[in-house]
XYZ file of C-alpha atoms in Angstrom:
578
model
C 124.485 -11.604 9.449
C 125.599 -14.276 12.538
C 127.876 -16.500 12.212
C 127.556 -18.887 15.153
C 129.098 -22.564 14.845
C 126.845 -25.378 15.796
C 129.061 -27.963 17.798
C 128.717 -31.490 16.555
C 127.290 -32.749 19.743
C 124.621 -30.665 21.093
C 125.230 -29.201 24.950
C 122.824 -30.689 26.846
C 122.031 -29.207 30.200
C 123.577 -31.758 32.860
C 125.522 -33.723 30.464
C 128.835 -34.790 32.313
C 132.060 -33.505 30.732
C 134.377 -36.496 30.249
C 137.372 -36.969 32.379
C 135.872 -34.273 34.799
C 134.455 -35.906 38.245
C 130.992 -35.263 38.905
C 130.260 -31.634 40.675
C 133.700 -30.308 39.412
C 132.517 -27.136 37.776
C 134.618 -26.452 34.282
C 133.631 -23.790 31.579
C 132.728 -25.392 28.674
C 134.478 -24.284 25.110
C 133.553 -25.355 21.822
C 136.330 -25.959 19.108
C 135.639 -26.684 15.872
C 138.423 -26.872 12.710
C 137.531 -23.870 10.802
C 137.355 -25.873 7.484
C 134.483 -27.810 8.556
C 132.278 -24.629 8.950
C 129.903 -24.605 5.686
C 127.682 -21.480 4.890
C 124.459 -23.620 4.496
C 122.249 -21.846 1.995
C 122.297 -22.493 -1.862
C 123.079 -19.859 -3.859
C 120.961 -17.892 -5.593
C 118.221 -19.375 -2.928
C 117.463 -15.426 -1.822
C 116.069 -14.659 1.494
C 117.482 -12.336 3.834
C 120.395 -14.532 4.388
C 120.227 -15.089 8.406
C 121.839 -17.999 9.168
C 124.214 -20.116 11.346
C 127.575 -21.972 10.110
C 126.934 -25.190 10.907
C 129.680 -28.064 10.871
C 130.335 -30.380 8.263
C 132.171 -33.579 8.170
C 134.528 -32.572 11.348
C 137.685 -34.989 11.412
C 139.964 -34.355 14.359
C 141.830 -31.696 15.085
C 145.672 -31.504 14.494
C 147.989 -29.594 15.366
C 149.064 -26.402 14.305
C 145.092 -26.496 12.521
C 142.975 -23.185 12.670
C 140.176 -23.704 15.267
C 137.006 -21.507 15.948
C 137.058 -21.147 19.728
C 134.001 -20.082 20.627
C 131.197 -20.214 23.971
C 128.100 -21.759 23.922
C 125.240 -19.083 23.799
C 121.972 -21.065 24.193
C 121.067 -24.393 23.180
C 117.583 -24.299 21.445
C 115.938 -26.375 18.784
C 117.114 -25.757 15.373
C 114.818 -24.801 12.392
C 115.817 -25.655 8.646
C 114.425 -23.289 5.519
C 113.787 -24.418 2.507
C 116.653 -22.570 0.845
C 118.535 -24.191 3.815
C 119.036 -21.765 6.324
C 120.118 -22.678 10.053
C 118.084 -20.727 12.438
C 117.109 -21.063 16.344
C 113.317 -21.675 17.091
C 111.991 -19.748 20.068
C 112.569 -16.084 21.318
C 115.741 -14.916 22.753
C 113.702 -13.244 26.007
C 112.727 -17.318 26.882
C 116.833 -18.107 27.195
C 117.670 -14.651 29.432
C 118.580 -15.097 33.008
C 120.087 -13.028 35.091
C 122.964 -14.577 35.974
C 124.575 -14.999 39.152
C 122.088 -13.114 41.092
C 119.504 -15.024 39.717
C 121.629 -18.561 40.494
C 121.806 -17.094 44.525
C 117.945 -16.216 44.083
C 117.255 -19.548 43.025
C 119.291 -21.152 45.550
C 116.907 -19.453 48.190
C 113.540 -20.051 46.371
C 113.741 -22.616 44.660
C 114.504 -23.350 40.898
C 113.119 -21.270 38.466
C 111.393 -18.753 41.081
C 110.872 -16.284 38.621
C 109.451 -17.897 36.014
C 107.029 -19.405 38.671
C 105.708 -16.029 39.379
C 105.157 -15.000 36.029
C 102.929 -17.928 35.320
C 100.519 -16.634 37.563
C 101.003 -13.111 36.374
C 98.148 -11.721 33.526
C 98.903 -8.460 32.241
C 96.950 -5.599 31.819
C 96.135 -2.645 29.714
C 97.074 -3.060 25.816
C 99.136 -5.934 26.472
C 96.426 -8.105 26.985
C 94.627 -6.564 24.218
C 97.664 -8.429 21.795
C 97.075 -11.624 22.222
C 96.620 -12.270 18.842
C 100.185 -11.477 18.379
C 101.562 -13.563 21.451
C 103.741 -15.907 18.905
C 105.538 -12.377 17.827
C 106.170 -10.584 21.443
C 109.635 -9.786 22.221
C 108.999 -9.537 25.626
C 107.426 -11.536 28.357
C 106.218 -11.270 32.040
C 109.474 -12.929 33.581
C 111.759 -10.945 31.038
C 110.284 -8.074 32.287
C 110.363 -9.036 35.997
C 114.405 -9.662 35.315
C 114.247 -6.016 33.692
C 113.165 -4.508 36.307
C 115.120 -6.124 38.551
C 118.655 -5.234 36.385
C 117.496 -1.830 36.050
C 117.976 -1.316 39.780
C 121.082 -2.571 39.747
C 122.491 -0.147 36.594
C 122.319 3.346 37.580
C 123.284 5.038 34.741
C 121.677 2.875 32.043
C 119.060 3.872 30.293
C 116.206 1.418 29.613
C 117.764 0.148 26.159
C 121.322 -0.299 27.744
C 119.470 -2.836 30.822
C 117.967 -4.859 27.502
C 120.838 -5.012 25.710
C 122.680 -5.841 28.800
C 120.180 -8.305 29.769
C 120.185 -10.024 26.469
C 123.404 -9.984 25.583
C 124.731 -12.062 22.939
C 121.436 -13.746 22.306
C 120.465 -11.067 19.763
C 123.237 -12.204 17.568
C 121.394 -15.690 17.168
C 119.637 -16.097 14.087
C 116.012 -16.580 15.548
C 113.155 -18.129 13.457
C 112.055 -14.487 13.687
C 114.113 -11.448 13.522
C 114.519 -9.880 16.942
C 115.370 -6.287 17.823
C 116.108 -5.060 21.326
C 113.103 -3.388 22.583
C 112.592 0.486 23.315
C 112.177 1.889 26.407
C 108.683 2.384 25.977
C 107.713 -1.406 25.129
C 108.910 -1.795 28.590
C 107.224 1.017 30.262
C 104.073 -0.602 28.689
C 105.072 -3.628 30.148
C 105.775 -2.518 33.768
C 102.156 -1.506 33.633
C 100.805 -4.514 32.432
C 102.638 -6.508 35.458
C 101.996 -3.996 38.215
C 103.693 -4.105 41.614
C 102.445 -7.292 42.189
C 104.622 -10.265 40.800
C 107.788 -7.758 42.521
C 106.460 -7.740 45.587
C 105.878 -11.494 45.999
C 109.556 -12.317 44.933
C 110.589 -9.491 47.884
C 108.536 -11.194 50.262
C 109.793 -14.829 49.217
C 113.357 -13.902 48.927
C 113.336 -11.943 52.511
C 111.494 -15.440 54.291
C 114.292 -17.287 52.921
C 117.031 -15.006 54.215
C 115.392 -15.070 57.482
C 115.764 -18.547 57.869
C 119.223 -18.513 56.329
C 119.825 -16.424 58.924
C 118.565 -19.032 61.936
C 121.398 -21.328 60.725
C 123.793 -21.719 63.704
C 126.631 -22.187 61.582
C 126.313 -18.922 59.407
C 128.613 -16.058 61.559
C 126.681 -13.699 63.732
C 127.318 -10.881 66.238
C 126.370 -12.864 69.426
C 125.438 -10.978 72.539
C 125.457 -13.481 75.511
C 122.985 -16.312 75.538
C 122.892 -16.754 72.471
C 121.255 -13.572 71.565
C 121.948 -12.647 67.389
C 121.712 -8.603 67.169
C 119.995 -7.039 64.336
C 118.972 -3.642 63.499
C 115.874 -1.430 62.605
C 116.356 1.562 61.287
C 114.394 3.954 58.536
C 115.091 6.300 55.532
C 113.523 7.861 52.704
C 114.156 7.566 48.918
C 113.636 10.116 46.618
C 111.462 9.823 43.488
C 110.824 12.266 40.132
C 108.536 14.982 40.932
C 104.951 14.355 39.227
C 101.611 15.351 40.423
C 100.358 11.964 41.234
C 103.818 11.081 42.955
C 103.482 14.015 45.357
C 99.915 13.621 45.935
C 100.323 9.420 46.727
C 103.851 10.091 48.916
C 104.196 13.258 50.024
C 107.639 14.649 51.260
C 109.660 14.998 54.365
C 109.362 18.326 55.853
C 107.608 20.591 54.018
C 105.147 20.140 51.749
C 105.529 22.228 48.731
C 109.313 21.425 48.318
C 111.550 18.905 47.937
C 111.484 15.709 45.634
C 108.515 13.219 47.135
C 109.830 10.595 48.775
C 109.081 7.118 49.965
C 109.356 5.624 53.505
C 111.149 2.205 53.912
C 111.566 0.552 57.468
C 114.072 -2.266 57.121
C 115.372 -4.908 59.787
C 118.851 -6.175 58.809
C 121.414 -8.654 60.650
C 123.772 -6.294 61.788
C 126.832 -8.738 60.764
C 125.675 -9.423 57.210
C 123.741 -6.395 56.947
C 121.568 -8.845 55.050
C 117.508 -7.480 54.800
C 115.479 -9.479 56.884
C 112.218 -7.339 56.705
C 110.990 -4.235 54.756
C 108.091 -2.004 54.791
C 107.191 1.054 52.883
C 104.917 4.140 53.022
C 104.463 7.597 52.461
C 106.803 9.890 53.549
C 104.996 11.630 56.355
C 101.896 9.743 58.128
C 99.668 12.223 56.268
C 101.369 12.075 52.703
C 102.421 15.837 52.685
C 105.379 15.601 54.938
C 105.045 15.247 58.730
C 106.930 14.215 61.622
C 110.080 11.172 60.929
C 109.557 9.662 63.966
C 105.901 9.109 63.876
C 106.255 7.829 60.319
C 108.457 5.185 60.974
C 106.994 3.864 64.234
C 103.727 3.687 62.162
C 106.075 1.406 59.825
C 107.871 -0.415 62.585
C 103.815 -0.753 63.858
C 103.100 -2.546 60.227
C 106.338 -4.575 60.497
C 105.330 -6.341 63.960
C 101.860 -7.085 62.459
C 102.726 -8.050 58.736
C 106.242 -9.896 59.141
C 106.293 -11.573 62.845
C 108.012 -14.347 62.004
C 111.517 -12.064 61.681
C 110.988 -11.522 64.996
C 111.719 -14.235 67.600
C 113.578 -15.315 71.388
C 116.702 -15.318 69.430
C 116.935 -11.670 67.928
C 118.195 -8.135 70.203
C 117.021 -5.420 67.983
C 119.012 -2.011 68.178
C 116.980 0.991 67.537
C 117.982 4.826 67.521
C 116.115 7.339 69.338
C 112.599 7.705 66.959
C 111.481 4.264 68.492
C 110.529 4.677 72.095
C 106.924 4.077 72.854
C 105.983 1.918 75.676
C 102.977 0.626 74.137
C 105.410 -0.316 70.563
C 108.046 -1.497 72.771
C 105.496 -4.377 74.666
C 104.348 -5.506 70.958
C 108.065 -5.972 69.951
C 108.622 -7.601 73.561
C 105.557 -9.978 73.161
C 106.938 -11.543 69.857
C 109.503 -13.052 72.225
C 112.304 -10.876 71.025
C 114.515 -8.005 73.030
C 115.361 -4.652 72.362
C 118.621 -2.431 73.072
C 117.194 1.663 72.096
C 118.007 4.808 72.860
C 116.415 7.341 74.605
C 115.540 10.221 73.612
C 117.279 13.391 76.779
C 113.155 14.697 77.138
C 112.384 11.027 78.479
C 112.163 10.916 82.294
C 113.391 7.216 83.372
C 113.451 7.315 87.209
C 115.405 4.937 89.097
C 113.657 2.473 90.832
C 116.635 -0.126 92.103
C 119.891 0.313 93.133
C 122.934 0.938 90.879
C 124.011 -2.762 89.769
C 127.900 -3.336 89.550
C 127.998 -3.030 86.256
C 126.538 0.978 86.234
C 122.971 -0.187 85.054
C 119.925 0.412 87.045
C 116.154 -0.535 86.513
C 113.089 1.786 85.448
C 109.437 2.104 84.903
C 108.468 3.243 81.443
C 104.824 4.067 81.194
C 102.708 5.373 78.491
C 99.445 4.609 76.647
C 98.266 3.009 79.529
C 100.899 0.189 79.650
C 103.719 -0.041 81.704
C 107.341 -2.081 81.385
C 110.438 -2.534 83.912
C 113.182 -2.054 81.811
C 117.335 -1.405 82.635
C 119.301 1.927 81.612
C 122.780 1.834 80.927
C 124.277 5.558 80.426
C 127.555 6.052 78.605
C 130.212 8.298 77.297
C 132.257 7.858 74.467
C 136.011 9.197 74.607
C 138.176 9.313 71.361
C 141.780 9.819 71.241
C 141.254 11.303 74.749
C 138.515 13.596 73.477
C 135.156 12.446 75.732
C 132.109 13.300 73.049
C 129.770 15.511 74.418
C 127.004 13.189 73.918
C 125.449 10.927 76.579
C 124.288 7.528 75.084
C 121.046 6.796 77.216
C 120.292 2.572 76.085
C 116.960 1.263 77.543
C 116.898 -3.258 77.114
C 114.434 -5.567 78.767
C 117.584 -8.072 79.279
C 117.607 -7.185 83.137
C 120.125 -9.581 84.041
C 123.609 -7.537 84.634
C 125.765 -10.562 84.986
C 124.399 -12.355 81.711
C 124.226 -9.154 80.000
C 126.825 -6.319 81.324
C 126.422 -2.604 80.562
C 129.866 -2.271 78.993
C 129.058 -5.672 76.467
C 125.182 -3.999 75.744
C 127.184 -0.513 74.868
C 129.497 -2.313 72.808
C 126.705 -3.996 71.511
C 124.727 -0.621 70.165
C 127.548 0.210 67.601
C 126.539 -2.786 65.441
C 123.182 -0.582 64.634
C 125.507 1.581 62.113
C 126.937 -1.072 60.978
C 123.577 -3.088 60.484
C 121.788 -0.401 59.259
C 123.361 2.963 58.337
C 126.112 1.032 56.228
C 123.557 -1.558 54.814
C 121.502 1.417 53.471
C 124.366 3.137 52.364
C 125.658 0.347 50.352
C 121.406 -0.212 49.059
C 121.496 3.413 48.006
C 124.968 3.326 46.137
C 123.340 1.285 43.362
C 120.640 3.966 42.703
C 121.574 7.245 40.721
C 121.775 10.531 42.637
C 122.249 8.832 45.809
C 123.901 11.874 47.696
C 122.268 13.726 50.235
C 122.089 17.341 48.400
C 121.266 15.354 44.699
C 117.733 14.873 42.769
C 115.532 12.310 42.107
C 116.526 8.468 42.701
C 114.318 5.782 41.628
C 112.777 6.387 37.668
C 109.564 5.778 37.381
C 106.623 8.621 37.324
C 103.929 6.486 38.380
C 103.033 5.200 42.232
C 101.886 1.705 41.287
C 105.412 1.831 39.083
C 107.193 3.291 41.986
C 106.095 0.821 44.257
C 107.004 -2.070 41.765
C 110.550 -0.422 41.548
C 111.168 -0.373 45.067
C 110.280 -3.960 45.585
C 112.698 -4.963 42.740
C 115.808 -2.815 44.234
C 114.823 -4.249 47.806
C 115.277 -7.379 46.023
C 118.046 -7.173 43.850
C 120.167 -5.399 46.383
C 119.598 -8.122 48.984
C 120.690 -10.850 46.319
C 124.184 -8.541 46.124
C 124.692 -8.921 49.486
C 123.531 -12.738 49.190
C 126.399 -12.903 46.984
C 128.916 -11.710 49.345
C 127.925 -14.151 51.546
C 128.282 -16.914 49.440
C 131.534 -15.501 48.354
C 131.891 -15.331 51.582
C 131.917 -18.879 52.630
C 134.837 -20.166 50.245
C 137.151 -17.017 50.794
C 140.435 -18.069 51.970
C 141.315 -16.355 55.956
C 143.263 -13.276 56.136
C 146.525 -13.853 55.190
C 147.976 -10.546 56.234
C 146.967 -7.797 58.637
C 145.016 -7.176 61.843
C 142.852 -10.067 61.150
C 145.182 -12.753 59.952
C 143.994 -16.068 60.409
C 140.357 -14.763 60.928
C 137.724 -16.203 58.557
C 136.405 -13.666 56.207
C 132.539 -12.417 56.814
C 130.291 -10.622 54.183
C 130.917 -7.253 56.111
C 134.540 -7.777 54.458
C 133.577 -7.862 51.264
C 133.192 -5.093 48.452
C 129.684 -4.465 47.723
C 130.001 -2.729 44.697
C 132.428 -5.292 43.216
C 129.386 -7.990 43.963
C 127.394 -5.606 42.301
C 129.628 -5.270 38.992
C 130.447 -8.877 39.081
C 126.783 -9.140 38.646
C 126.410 -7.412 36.082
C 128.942 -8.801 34.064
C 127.842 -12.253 34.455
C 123.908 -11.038 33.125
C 126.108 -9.499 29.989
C 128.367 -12.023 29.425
C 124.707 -14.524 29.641
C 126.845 -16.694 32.035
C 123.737 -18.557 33.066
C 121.765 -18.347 29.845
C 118.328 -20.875 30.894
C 119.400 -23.519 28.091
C 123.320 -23.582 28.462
C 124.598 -26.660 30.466
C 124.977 -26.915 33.717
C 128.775 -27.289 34.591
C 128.906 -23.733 32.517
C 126.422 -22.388 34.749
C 127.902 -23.799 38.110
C 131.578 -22.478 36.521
C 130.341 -19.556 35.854
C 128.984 -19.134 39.091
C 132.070 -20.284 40.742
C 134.298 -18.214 38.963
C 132.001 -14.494 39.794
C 132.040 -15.672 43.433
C 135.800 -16.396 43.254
C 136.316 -12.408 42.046
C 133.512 -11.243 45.188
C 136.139 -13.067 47.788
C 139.459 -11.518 46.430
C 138.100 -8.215 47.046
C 138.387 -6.899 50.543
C 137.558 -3.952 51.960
C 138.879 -2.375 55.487
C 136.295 -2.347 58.150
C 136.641 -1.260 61.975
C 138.878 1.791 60.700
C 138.042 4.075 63.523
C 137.626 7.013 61.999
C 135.416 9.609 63.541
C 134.144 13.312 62.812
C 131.714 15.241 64.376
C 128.454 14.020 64.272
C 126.534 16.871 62.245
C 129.350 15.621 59.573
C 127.115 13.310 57.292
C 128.962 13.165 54.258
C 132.636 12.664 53.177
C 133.567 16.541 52.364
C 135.475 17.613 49.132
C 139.025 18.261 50.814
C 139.436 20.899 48.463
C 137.303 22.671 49.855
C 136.046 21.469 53.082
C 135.439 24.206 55.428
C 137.638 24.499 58.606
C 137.062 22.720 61.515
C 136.205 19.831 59.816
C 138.619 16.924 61.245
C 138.471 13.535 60.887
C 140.282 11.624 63.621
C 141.860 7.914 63.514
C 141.343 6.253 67.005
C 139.502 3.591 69.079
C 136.712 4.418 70.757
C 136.589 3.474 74.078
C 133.315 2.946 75.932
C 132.795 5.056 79.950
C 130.190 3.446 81.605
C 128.645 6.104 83.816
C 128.432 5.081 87.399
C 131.822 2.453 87.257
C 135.539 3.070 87.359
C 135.977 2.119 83.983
């Protein structure tokens, strides 16, 4: 039985609060004197007794008086039973938002963006088949888009735990019908119903909105001379459970007959925000039963140039590792207007056909596929606490100016890539279970067309995380201690999985419940971005190991040999002084 107090004046959505300026965002409590809440129904009147207290005859409050302190829940319209029961017309998955991350969605979008997708969504399958019992449904399209989209931010919750996290205290309303948090496999059956679909058009909304977020002068960027704002592509694979019709639509890396199947994803992030600017997705080898990693993902980064142009533009430098090269992909990428900073591959000839500029650099001819491009080299060594690595960095760039764009700025330019996109994929995989290199299966479902729809919903939800920290982001207060004191904070400074939990805890604590007024909702919101910007993590720590190290190792019982040093790196152009 609930027993939820109904404040005398109803909470309408946008009402001002009285002796709070307009825009001021305050948490709204409801107190009521605890002898003005009346149980409602007449004895002996039977039923099944759900009801709300509602308030009777409230005089005001004195002091020293008990008082019911309670939060507003939802605001919905009230139905009265004959026996005179207090109950709450509607269905509780109508009210359910997902809180924050839904408010920084929304901010994007536009206002209600998921509820505008799931108008135009028709399920499928048995769902459809109920229509007769529509008025009854505990679930809907957008609950289960927000589902979805929860579940990929819980790792270790099952399916019920994401519902009853998702609904939260709206289950202890006293509906017009009794409500029960539904089972996992009413919303398998609804995953179905919706497809991939209605996912992937929220990814591809919320991505062309964070691409032009992203052309804002005024948001911080990693700037590399005239104006150039540096990105990253880079690719990785995501492992999946092991059914027939997953293997047989992804294939694995490698070999064929073992390993989990996996799925390809290409993404383009901002290498300061690590914010996702552009993803696509495929099999994990070109023919679906492994293959080669390179060719996969340049058939990707091929898909990319021709499905998403508009990420790419005369304002982007895009760092790419070595599985890139192709003089044929590299002119595509060039004739979008935007430039490129990659690295060679040692097996690639580039002969020398100018002199040695000051700066070390010197020009080439790449040619392949019948197509041929003048790009510069700049060749490298890294040295760390006096320790050169043996690796040669070999970066190809069609910025051929030296004095705009010298070798030792491009070289410092090309460690934003792991920052841009190893990190930014690190922190993306930390919300999905079994994330480690040597662990099982990742994402849940058994089905491709549910697989799909599942990685289109972490692609999104992870992306509003990170759109979070920026936010946060923007009303930190500097550095008031350390290395960077003074500095304005930036997202990269920012704990991801504290975004992440904050989250969370705003969806289960329905902090932006659809009906509840709007200073809650902007308080709220204020409050879970407040908590994103107080926690700070160290970047820029210099700390290197070798580079077959891929993994933090168990100090325990870390082999020998395995030393992690703390030191600058310092950048050796080949062919200067420096």
């Amino acid at each position: 039985m609930s027993f939820y107090p109904v404040p005398s004046r109803p909470a309408i959505a946008g009402v001002e609060i009285p002796g709070v300026a307009r825009g001021v965002a305050r948490a709204v409590m409801v107190a009521v004197p605890v002898s003005a809440l009346v149980w409602p129904v007449r004895a002996g009147s039977g039923g099944d007794g759900r009801s709300a207290l509602v308030v009777a005859g409230a005089s005001p409050i004195t002091a020293g008086e008990p008082v019911v302190w309670c939060t507003v829940v939802v605001t919905a319209s009230a139905v009265l039973r004959r026996d005179g029961r207090v109950q709450a017309q509607g269905r509780p998955c109508d009210h359910v938002r997902l809180g924050v991350a839904e408010q920084e969605l929304d901010r994007r979008c536009g206002p209600g963006a998921i509820d505008r997708i799931a108008a135009g969504v028709c399920p499928t399958g048995k769902i459809k088949a109920a229509t007769k019992a529509r008025a009854r449904r505990e679930m809907s399209v957008a609950f289960t888009i927000r589902a979805v989209l929860l579940m990929t931010l819980m790792p270790d919750a099952d399916h019920r735990e994401v519902l009853t996290t998702l609904l939260g205290e709206l289950t202890a309303v006293p509906w017009q019908r009794p409500h029960a948090v539904p089972s996992g496999t009413v919303l398998s059956t609804w995953r179905a119903a919706i497809g991939e679909a209605p996912l992937q058009q929220l990814q591809r909304e919320l991505l062309a909105a964070v691409v032009t977020e992203h052309r804002d002068p005024a948001l911080p960027r990693v700037e590399v001379g005239g104006g150039l704002r540096l990105g990253a592509i880079d690719g990785t694979v995501t492992r999946m459970p092991d059914t027939a019709v997953n293997r047989a639509a992804f294939g694995t890396a490698g070999q064929a007959e073992t390993g989990y199947p996996q799925i390809r994803h290409l993404h383009a992030s901002d290498a300061l925000t690590r914010a996702t600017l552009a993803v696509v997705s495929g099999p994990a080898g070109g023919n679906k039963a492994g293959g080669d990693k390179g060719e996969a993902e340049q058939a990707l980064l091929d898909r990319m140039l021709t499905e998403q142009p508009g990420v790419f533009g005369p304002d982007r430098l895009w760092t790419m590792d070595r599985n890139f090269p192709g003089v044929p992909r590299i002119a595509a990428l060039l004739a979008t207007g935007s430039h490129v900073l990659i690295r060679v591959k040692s097996d690639i000839r580039l002969p020398r056909i100018s002199p040695f500029a000051a700066d070390g650099s010197y020009l080439t001819r790449l040619s392949g596929g019948g197509t041929s491009l003048t790009m510069r080299v700049v060749e490298y060594h890294i040295s760390v606490d006096g320790q050169t690595t043996p690796e040669l960095f070999c970066l190809v760039t069609d910025l051929l100016d030296h004095t705009i764009h010298p070798a030792d700025l491009l070289a410092q330019a090309y460690r934003w890539r792991w920052d841009g996109s190893e990190t930014a994929l690190r922190e993306a995989k930390s919300t999905l279970h079994g994330a480690g290199p040597g662990t099982g299966a990742i994402l849940r479902s058994h089905h491709p067309e549910l697989i799909r729809q599942e990685h289109a919903a972490w692609i999104t939800a992870t992306e509003l995380v990170h759109a979070a920290t920026r936010s946060a982001a923007a009303i930190a207060a500097p550095f008031q201690k350390g290395p960077c004191t003074g500095q304005p904070v930036a997202a990269r400074h920012l704990s991801f999985t504290t975004a992440r939990r904050t989250l969370i805890t705003t969806v289960r604590a329905g902090a932006a419940t659809a009906s509840l007024p709007a200073p809650t909702r902007a308080a709220a919101h204020q409050r879970a971005l407040t908590v994103i910007a107080t926690t700070r993590v160290t970047t820029d720590r210099h700390r290197h190991r070798d580079h077959k190290i891929k993994t933090r190792q168990a100090f325990p019982h870390a082999p020998h040999g395995m030393t992690t040093r703390t030191a600058p790196a310092h950048v050796h152009v080949c062919g200067t002084a420096a």
